[in-house]
Short mmCIF file of C-alpha atoms in Angstrom, two decimals:
data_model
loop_
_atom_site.label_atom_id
_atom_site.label_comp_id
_atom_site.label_asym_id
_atom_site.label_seq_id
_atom_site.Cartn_x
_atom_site.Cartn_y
_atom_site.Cartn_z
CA UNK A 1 56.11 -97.70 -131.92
CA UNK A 2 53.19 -95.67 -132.18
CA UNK A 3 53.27 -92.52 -134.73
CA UNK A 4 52.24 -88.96 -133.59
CA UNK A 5 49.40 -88.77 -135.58
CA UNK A 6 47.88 -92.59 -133.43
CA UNK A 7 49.45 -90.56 -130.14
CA UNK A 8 47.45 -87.18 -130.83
CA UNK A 9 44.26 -89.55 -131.85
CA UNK A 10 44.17 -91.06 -128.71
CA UNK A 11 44.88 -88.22 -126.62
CA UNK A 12 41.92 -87.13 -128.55
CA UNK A 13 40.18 -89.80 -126.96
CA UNK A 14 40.86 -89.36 -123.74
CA UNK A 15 38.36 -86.71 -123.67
CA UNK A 16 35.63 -89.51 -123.31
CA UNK A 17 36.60 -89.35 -119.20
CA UNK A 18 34.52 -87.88 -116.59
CA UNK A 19 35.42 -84.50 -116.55
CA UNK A 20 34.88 -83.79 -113.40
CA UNK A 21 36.82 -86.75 -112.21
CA UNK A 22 39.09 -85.84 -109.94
CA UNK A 23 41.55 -87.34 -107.82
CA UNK A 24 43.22 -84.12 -105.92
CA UNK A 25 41.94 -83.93 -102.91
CA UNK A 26 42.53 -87.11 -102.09
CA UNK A 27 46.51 -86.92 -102.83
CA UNK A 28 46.64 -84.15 -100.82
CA UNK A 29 45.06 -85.67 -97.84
CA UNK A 30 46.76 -88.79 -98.03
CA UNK A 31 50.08 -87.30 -98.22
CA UNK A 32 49.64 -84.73 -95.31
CA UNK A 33 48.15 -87.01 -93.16
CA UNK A 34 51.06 -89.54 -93.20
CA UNK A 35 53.88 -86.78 -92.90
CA UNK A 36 52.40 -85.72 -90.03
CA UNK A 37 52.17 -89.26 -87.88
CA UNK A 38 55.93 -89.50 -89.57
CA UNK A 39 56.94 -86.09 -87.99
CA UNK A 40 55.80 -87.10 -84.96
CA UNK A 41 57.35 -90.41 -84.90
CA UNK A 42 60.78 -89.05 -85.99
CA UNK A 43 60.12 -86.11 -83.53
CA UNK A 44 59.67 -88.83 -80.86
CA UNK A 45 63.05 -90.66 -81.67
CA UNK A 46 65.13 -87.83 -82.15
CA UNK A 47 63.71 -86.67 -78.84
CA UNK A 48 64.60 -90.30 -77.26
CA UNK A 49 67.69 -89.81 -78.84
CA UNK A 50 69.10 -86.54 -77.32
CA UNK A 51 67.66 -87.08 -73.57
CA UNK A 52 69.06 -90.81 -73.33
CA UNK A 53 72.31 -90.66 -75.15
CA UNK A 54 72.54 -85.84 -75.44
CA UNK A 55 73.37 -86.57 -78.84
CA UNK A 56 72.58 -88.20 -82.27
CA UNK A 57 73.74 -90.75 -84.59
CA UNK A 58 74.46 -91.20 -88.17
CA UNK A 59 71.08 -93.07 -88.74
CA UNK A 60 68.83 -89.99 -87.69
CA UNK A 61 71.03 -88.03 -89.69
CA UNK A 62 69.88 -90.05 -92.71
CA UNK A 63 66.31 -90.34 -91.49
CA UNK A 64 66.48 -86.39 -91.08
CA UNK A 65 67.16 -86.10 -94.17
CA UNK A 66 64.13 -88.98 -95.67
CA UNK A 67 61.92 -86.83 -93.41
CA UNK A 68 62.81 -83.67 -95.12
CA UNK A 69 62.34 -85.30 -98.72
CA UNK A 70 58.92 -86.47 -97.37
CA UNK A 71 57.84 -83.32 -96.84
CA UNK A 72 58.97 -81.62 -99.91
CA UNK A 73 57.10 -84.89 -101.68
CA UNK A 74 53.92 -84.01 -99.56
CA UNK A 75 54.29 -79.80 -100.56
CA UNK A 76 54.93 -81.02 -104.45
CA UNK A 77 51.84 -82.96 -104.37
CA UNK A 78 50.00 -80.34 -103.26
CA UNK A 79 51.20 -77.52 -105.66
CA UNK A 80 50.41 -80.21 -108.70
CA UNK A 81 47.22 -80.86 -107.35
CA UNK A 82 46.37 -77.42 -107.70
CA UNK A 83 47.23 -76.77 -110.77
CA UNK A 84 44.83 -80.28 -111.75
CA UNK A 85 47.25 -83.50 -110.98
CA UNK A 86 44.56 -85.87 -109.97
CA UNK A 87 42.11 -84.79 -112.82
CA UNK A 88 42.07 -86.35 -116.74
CA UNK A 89 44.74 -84.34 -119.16
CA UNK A 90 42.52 -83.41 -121.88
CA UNK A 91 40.50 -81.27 -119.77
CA UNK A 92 42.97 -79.54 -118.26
CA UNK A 93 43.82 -75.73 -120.33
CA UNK A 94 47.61 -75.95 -121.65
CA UNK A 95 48.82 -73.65 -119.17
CA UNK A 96 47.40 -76.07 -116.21
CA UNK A 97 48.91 -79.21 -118.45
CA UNK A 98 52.43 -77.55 -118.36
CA UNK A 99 52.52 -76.44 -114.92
CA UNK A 100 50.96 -79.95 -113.60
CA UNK A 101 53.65 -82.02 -115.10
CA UNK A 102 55.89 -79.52 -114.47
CA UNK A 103 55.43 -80.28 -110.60
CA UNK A 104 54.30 -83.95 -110.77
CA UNK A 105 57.34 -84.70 -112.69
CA UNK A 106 59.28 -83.66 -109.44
CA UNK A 107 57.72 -85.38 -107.43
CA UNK A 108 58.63 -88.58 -108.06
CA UNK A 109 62.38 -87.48 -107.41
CA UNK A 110 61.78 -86.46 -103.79
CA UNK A 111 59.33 -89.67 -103.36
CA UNK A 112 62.29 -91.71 -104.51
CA UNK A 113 64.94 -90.17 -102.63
CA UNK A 114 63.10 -89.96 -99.34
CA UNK A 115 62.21 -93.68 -98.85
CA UNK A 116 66.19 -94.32 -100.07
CA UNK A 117 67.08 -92.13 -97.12
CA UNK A 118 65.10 -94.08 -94.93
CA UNK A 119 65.80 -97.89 -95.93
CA UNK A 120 69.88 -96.41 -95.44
CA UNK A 121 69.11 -94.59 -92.11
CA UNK A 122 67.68 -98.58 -90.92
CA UNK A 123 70.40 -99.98 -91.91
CA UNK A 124 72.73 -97.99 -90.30
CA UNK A 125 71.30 -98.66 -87.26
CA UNK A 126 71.86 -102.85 -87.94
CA UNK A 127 75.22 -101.80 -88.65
CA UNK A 128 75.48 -100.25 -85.15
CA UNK A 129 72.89 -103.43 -83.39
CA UNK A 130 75.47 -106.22 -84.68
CA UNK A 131 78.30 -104.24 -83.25
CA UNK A 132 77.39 -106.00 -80.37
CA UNK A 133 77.47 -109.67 -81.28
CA UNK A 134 80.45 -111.04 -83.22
CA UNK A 135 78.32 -114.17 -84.37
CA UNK A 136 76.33 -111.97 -86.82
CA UNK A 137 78.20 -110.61 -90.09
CA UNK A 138 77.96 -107.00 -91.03
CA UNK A 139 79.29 -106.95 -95.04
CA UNK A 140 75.63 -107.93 -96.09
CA UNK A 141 74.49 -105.12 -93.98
CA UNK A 142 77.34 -103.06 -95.82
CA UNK A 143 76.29 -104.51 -99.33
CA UNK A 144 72.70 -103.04 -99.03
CA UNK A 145 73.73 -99.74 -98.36
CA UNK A 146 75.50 -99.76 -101.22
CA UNK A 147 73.19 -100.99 -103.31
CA UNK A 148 69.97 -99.31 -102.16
CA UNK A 149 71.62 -95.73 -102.83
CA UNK A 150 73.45 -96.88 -106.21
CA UNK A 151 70.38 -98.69 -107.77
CA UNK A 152 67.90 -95.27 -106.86
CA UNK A 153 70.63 -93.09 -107.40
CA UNK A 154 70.55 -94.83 -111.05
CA UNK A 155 66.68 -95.11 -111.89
CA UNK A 156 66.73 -91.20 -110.91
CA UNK A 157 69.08 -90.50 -113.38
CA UNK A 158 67.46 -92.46 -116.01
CA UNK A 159 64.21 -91.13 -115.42
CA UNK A 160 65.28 -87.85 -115.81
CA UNK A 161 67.57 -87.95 -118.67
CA UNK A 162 64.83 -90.17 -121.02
CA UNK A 163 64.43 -87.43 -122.91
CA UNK A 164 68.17 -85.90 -123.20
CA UNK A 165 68.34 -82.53 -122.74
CA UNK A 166 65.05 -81.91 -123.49
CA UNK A 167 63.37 -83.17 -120.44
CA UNK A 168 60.95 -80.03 -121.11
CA UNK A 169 59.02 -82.30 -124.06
CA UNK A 170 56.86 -83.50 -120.95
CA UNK A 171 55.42 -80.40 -119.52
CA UNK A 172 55.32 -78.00 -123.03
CA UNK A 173 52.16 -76.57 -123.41
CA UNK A 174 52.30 -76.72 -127.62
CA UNK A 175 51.06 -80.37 -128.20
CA UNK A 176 52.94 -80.49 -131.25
CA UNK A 177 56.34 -80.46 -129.06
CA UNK A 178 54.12 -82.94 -127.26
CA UNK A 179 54.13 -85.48 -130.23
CA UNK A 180 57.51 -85.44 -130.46
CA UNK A 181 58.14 -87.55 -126.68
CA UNK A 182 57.87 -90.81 -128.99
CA UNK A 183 60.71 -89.67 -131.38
CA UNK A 184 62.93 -87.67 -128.95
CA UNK A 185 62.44 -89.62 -125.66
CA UNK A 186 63.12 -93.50 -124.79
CA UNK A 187 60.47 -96.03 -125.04
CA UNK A 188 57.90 -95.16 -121.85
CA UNK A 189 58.18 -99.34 -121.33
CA UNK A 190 61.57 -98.66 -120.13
CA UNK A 191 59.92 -96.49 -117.24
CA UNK A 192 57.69 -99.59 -116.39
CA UNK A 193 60.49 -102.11 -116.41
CA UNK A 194 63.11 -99.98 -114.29
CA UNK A 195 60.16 -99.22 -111.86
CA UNK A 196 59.64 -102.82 -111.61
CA UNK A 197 63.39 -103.56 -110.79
CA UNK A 198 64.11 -100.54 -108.33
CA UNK A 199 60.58 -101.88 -106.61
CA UNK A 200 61.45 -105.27 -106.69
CA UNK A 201 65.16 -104.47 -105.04
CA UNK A 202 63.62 -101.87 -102.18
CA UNK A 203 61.15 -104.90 -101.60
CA UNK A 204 63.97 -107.13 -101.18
CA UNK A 205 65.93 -104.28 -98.81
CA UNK A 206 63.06 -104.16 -96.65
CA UNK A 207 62.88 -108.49 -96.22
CA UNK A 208 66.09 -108.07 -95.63
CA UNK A 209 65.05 -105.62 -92.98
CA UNK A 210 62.65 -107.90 -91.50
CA UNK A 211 64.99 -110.63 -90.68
CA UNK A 212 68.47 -109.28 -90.05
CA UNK A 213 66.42 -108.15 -86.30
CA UNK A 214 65.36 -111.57 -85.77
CA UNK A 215 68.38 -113.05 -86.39
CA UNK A 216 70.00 -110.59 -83.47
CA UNK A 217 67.16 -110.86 -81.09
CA UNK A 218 67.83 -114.83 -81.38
CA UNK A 219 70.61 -114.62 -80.31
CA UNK A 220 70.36 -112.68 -77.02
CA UNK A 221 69.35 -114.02 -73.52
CA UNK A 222 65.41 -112.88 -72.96
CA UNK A 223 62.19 -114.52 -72.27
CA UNK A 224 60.32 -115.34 -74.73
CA UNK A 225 58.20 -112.83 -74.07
CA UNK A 226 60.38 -109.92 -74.32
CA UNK A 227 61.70 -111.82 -77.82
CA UNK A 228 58.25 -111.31 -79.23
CA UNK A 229 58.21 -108.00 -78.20
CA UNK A 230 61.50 -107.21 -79.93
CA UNK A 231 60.48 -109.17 -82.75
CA UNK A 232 57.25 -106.82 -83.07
CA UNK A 233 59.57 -103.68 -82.80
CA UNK A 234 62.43 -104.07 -84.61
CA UNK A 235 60.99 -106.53 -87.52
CA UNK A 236 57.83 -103.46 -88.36
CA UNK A 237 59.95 -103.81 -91.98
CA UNK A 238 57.48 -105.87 -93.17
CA UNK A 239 55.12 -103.55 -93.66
CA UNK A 240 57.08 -101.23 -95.44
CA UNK A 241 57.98 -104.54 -96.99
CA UNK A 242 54.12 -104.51 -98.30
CA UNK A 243 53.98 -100.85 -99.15
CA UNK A 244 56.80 -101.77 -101.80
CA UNK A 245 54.81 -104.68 -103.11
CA UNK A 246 51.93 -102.03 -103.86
CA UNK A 247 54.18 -99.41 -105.27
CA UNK A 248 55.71 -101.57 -107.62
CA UNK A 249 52.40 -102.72 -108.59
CA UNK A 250 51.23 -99.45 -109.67
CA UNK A 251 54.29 -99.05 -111.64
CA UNK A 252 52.52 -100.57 -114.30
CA UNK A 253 50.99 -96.62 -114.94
CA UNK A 254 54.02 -95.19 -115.52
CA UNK A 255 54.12 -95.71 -119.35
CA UNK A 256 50.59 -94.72 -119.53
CA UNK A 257 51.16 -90.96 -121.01
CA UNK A 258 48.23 -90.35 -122.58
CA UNK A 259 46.41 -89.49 -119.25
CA UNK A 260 49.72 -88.74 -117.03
CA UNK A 261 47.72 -86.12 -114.99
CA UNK A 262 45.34 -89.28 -113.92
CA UNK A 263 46.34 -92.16 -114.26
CA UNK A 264 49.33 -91.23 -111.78
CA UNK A 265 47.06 -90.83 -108.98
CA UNK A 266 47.31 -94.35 -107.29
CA UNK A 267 50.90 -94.02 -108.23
CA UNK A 268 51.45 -91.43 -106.49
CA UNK A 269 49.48 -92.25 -103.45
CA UNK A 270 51.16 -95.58 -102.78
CA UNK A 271 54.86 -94.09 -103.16
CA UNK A 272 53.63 -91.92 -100.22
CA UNK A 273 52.36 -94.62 -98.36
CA UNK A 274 55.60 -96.54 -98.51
CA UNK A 275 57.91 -94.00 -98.20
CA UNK A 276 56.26 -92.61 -94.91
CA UNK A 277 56.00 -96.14 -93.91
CA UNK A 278 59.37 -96.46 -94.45
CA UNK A 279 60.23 -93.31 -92.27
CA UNK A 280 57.72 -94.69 -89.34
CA UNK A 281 58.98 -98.10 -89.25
CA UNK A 282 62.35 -97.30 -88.88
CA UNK A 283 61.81 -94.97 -86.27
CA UNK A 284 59.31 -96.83 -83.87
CA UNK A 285 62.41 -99.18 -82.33
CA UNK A 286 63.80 -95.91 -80.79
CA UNK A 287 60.69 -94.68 -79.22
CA UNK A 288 61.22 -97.51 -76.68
CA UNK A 289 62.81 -95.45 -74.33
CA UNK A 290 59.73 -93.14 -73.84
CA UNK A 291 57.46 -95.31 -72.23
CA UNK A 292 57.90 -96.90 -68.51
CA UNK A 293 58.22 -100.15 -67.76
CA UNK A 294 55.04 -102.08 -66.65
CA UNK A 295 57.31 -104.09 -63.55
CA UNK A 296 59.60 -103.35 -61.91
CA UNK A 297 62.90 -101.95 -63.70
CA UNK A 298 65.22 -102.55 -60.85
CA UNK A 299 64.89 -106.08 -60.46
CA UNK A 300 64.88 -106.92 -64.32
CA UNK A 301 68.29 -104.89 -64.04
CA UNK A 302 69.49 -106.96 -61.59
CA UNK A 303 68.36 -110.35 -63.40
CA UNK A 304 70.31 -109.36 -66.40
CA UNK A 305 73.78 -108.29 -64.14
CA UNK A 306 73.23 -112.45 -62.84
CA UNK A 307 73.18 -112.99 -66.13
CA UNK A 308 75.83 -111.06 -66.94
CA UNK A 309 78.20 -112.27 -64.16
CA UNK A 310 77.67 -115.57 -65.16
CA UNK A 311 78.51 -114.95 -68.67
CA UNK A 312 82.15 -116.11 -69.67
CA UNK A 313 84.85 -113.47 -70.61
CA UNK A 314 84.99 -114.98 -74.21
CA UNK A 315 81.56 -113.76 -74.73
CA UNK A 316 80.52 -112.04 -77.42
CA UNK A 317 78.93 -109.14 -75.67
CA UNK A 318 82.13 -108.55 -73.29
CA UNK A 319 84.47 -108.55 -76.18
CA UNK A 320 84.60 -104.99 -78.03
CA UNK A 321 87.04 -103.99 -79.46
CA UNK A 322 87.39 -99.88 -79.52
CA UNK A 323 84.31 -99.45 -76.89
CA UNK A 324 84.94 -96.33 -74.40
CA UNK A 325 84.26 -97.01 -70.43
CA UNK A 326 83.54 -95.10 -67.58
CA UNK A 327 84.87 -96.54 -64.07
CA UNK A 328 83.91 -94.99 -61.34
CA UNK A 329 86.83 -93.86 -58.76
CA UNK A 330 85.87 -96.49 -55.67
CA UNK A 331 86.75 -95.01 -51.93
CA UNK A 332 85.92 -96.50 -48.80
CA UNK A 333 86.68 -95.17 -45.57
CA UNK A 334 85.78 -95.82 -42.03
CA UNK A 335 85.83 -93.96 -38.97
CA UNK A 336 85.50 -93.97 -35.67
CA UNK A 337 83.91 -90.83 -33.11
CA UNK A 338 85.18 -91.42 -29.06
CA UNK A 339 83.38 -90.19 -26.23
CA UNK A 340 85.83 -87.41 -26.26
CA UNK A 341 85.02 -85.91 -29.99
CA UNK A 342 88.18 -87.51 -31.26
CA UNK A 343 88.12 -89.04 -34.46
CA UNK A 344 90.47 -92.38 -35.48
CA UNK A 345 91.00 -94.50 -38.08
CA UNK A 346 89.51 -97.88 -38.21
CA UNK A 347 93.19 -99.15 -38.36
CA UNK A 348 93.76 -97.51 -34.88
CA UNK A 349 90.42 -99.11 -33.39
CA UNK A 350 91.20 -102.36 -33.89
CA UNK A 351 93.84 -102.13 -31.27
CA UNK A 352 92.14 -100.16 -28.59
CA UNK A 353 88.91 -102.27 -26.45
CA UNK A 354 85.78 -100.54 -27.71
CA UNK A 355 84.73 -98.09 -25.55
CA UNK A 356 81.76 -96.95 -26.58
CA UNK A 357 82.62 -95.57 -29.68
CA UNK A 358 80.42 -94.89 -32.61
CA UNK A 359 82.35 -96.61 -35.72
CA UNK A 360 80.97 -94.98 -39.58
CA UNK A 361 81.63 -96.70 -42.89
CA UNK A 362 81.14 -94.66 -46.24
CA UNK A 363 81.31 -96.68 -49.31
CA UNK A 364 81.09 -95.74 -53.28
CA UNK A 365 79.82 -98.25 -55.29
CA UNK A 366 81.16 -99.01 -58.56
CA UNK A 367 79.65 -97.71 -61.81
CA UNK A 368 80.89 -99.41 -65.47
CA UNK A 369 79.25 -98.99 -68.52
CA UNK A 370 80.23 -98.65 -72.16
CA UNK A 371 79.53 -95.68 -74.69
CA UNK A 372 80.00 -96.86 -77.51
CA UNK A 373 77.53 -96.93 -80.04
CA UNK A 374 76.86 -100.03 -80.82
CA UNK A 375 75.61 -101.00 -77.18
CA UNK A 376 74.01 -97.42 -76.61
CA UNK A 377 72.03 -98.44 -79.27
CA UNK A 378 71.30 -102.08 -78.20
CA UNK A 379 70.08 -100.72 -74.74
CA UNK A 380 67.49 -97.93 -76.64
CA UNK A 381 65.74 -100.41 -78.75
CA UNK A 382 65.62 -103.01 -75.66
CA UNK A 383 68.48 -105.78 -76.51
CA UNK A 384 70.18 -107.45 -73.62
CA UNK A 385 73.51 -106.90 -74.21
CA UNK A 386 73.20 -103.37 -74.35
CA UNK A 387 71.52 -102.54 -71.19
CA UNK A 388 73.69 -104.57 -69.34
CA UNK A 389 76.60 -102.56 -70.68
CA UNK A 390 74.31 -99.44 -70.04
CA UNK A 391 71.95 -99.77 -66.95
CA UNK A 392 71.14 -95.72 -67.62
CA UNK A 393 69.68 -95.95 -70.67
CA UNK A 394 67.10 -98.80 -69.44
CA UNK A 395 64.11 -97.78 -68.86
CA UNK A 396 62.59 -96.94 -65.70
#
């Protein structure tokens, strides 16, 4: 390891940069502009949400709260690129230093949390999608949301205890407490290597989150057609599944301390571009319901009840254990007006020769569909079995 007289030497150095390099207002725009296309996506589904179903579900709880994150991320980034995150360290005064790691330092902890939020909020909503078919198992789905908020949960807290309890090393404005992150804190390597692992598991969560919808859109009963729709809907993972990639690339920086206030800039710019990818992606699916149908709606309704009638009881989508139904009360009644005002029952009619009299049939028709989640959730992004189960929720 390096000694803090080579560590102030080359910090020295650093003043060889460009100083009027600066990378700042290019954070700022990046990160605004993709909060905003993510609040409007997330507006869109919770909107979806609350007039198809008048209420909402675990997983926009959770991607509530990835959207909140993301916009404290996006406010951070523009507080520490004000104070000079985005231009080289040695020209910055020791006040603007302080305050600039300071804030960047945070940063990371909301652009970590928020995309964690978001992978769990998705996967949520496969735990509620294979609710509907038996023939697809739900502990790997389980498994993932375990791990994605343990292994975060973890690099957070080793990122922010490297240096003990004196975290403050990073952002002091004496360079002298400066020199001392190589004695007090861990080895910045450690930084590299954990960002490499945490990337290279939230790259693996989102491939997992690019298949687990094809595997359920295999299975159910559409054209081929309306598959590859699906498949471009609910598989949109793999671009989040990209965004990681790039993140975990530019984890590379993050033992590069010399020029923090720099050298984080890419960093920091592709951690908002996957974690508001994250956030879009696994929103999109439930916008479905906003958008009318190109043919017409009644007659694909009635294709899929044909389907549906001719489906066994055994099947998968009819058998669901703990689902709520609503069954319409069914009346019919008939009756007859006579020439003299009278009214009788059909019952009474059929004994008497007509006579002229004007016979009137009411009927209900019968109205079944299931609440529960699962299929209420199948039906919004499009699949089958759940608008079957929910002909309101299809769309029109």
């Amino acid at each position: 390891m390096a000694s803090s007289e080579d560590w102030t030497g080359a910090y020295s150095d650093a003043g060889n940069n460009d100083p009027h390099e600066n990378q700042g207002p290019l954070l700022v725009r990046t990160c605004w502009a993709l909060i905003t296309i993510s609040i409007i996506v997330v507006g869109g589904r919770l909107y979806a949400k609350i007039y198809k179903t008048r209420r909402l579900y675990w997983d926009d709880g959770l991607m509530i709260l990835a959207l909140i994150f993301g916009i404290i991320h996006a406010a951070t980034i523009t507080e520490a690129a004000h104070y000079g995150l985005g231009k080289h360290l040695a020209y910055l005064s020791d006040e603007a230093r302080s305050n600039t790691m300071q804030v960047g330092i945070f940063t990371l902890l909301w652009a970590m949390i928020s995309p964690m939020f978001g992978r769990m909020s998705f996967l949520v909503s496969l735990l509620y999608l294979t609710g509907t078919d038996v023939r697809v198992s739900r502990w790997p789905i389980w498994a993932f949301i375990a791990l994605q908020f343990i292994i975060n949960v973890v690099a957070i807290i080793v990122f922010f205890t490297q240096c003990g309890n004196q975290l403050d090393i990073l952002w002091s404005e004496d360079l002298g407490d400066l020199a001392k992150f190589l004695t007090v804190c861990k080895d910045p390597i450690i930084q590299t290597d954990l960002g490499y692992f945490q990337g290279a598991f939230n790259t693996l969560t989102d491939a997992f989150l690019t298949l687990m919808p094809a595997v359920l859109i295999k299975h159910t009963t559409l054209s081929s057609r309306a598959k590859v729709g699906l498949y471009a809907l609910l598989c949109l993972s793999v671009l989040a599944l990209v965004a990681s990639i790039v993140k975990t690339y530019e984890a590379r920086v993050l033992h590069k301390i010399l020029d923090y206030t720099y050298d984080l800039s890419m960093y920091v710019i592709a951690l908002s571009v996957e974690l508001n990818v994250v956030i879009i992606t696994s929103s999109v699916p439930f916008l479905r319901p906003l958008f009318e149908r190109k043919h017409n709606a009644s007659a694909q309704l009635e294709r899929m009840q044909r389907q549906w009638d001719t489906s066994t009881v055994g099947s998968v989508f009819s058998k669901k254990s703990g689902a709520r139904m609503n069954l319409s009360r069914v009346d019919s009644e008939e009756n007859s007006i006579l020439p003299n005002g009278n009214h009788q029952s059909t019952e009474s009619i059929q004994m008497q020769q007509p006579g002229g009299a004007i016979q009137v049939t009411q009927e209900v028709s019968v109205s079944y569909e299931t609440n529960d989640v699962p299929h209420v959730h199948a039906a919004l992004v499009g699949l089958l079995q759940g608008e079957i189960n929910n002909p309101r929720l299809v769309r029109k």
